[in-house]
Amino acid sequence: MRYLILFFSLVLADVGTKFLAVVYAPQGEFLRLVYNNNAAMGIEIGFPYWKEVSLVLLPVIWFLAKQIKNTNLRYISLSFMLSGALVNSVERLVSNQGVVDFWNLSGLVGLPSYYCNFADIYQWVGYGILMVAVYKQDEKAPKTQKI
């Protein structure tokens, strides 16, 4: 139940901040309203079926998550990843303008144009938790000797 609360809290925070971004339409250097019709983080992909290919990644993520023995980390990482993916995916389906992005993180990540929203951050946090959990689990696994 607590993971559902986390999931819906993340969804509400993302939707709420996007609503505020649209209402107040900031145009500053750090906060600026933009609509993203491209892939995640505004990356332009010349491949026309990137949305379909990204669906292939879902089973891979699920497989990795199922490998984590620590169910707390598994469900926390899935809550972050799925809440971010769900909100942005629904927004892509219902909005002709694209996904609302409002944070300009170009200077932080060294990319020329990097606008994002909470959902993007959630996905990165979820991937990070997933990778750390898988790595830590492999570290604790008994080592087999090669002959």
PDB file of N, CA and C in Angstrom, residues 4 9 14 25 57 59 80 131 140 143 145:
ATOM      1  N   LEU A   4       1.948   2.268  -3.434  1.00  0.00           N
ATOM      2  CA  LEU A   4       0.903   2.950  -4.199  1.00  0.00           C
ATOM      3  C   LEU A   4       0.795   4.405  -3.774  1.00  0.00           C
ATOM      4  N   SER A   9       1.635   9.865  -5.143  1.00  0.00           N
ATOM      5  CA  SER A   9       2.220  11.137  -4.691  1.00  0.00           C
ATOM      6  C   SER A   9       3.158  11.697  -5.756  1.00  0.00           C
ATOM      7  N   ASP A  14       4.127  15.653 -10.093  1.00  0.00           N
ATOM      8  CA  ASP A  14       4.500  15.963 -11.471  1.00  0.00           C
ATOM      9  C   ASP A  14       3.379  16.716 -12.175  1.00  0.00           C
ATOM     10  N   ALA A  25       3.651  30.099 -16.935  1.00  0.00           N
ATOM     11  CA  ALA A  25       4.504  30.182 -18.126  1.00  0.00           C
ATOM     12  C   ALA A  25       5.818  30.913 -17.876  1.00  0.00           C
ATOM     13  N   LEU A  57      11.628  -1.919 -24.029  1.00  0.00           N
ATOM     14  CA  LEU A  57      12.442  -1.750 -22.831  1.00  0.00           C
ATOM     15  C   LEU A  57      11.675  -2.070 -21.546  1.00  0.00           C
ATOM     16  N   PRO A  59       9.740  -4.677 -20.662  1.00  0.00           N
ATOM     17  CA  PRO A  59      10.019  -6.016 -20.104  1.00  0.00           C
ATOM     18  C   PRO A  59      11.448  -6.163 -19.571  1.00  0.00           C
ATOM     19  N   PHE A  80       9.100   5.000  -8.885  1.00  0.00           N
ATOM     20  CA  PHE A  80       9.687   6.176  -9.529  1.00  0.00           C
ATOM     21  C   PHE A  80       9.645   6.055 -11.051  1.00  0.00           C
ATOM     22  N   MET A 131      19.713   0.136 -10.671  1.00  0.00           N
ATOM     23  CA  MET A 131      21.083  -0.275 -10.989  1.00  0.00           C
ATOM     24  C   MET A 131      21.919  -0.486  -9.724  1.00  0.00           C
ATOM     25  N   LYS A 140      26.989  -9.081  -3.181  1.00  0.00           N
ATOM     26  CA  LYS A 140      26.729  -9.971  -2.047  1.00  0.00           C
ATOM     27  C   LYS A 140      26.571 -11.427  -2.461  1.00  0.00           C
ATOM     28  N   LYS A 143      30.545 -16.004  -4.648  1.00  0.00           N
ATOM     29  CA  LYS A 143      31.411 -16.096  -5.827  1.00  0.00           C
ATOM     30  C   LYS A 143      31.689 -17.572  -6.137  1.00  0.00           C
ATOM     31  N   GLN A 145      34.042 -20.372  -8.067  1.00  0.00           N
ATOM     32  CA  GLN A 145      35.435 -20.487  -8.511  1.00  0.00           C
ATOM     33  C   GLN A 145      35.482 -21.127  -9.888  1.00  0.00           C
TER      34      GLN A 145
END
